[in-house]
C-alpha positions in Angstrom: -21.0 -1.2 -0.4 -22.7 -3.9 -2.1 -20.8 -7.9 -2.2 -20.2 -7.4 -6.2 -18.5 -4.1 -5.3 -16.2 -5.7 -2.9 -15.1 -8.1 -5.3 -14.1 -5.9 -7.6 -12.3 -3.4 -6.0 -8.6 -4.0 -6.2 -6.9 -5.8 -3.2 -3.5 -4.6 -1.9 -1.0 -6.6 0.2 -0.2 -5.2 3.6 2.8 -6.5 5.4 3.4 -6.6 9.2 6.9 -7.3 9.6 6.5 -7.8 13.7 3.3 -9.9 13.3 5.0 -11.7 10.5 1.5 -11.5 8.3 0.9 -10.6 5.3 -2.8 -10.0 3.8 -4.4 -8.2 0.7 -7.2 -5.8 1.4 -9.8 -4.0 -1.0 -8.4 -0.7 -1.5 -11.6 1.0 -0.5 -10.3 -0.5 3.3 -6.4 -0.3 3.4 -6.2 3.0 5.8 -8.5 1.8 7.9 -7.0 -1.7 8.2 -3.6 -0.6 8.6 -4.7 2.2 11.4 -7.0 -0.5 13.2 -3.8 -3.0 13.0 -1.6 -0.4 14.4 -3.2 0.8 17.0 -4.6 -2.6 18.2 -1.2 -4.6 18.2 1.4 -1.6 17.9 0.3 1.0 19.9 -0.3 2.7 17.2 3.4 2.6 15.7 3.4 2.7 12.0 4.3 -1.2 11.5 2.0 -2.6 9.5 2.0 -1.0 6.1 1.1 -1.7 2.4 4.0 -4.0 0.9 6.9 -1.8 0.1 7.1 -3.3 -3.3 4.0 -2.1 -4.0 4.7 1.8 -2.5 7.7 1.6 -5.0 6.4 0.0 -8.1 3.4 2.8 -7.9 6.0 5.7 -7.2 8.3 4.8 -10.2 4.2 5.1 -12.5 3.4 8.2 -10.6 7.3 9.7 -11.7 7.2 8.0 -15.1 3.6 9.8 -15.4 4.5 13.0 -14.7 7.9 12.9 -16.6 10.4 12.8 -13.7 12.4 10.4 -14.6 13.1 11.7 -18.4 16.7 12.0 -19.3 16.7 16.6 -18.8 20.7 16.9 -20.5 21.4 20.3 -20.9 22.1 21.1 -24.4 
């Protein structure tokens, strides 16, 4: 990946609430990072984690998308 590409691909804020650190990553790196983190500092617990704001704010899209949160009253 070229340095132009890196700076345009999206970074993400990943939270580790034991290290009390937060950073933002590209995308194209966050599993890596998280894993890497994890295992490195957490014996590979699942502590480190994009920010939960983040998981949620792109949940409610992903339902909104796809229609699942559409009033369905039964007529």
């Amino acid at each position: 990946m070229t340095a132009a590409s890196d700076s345009d691909d999206p970074r993400v804020p990943i939270v580790c609430p034991d290290c009390e650190t937060t950073s933002r990553i590209p995308l194209s790196d966050v599993a890596d990072t998280i894993e890497r983190h994890n295992d490195q500092l957490h014996d590979g617990e699942d502590v480190a984690a994009v920010d939960p704001d983040i998981v949620e704010r792109i949940a409610d899209l992903a339902a909104t998308d796809l229609g699942l949160l559409e009033d369905s009253e039964p007529e």
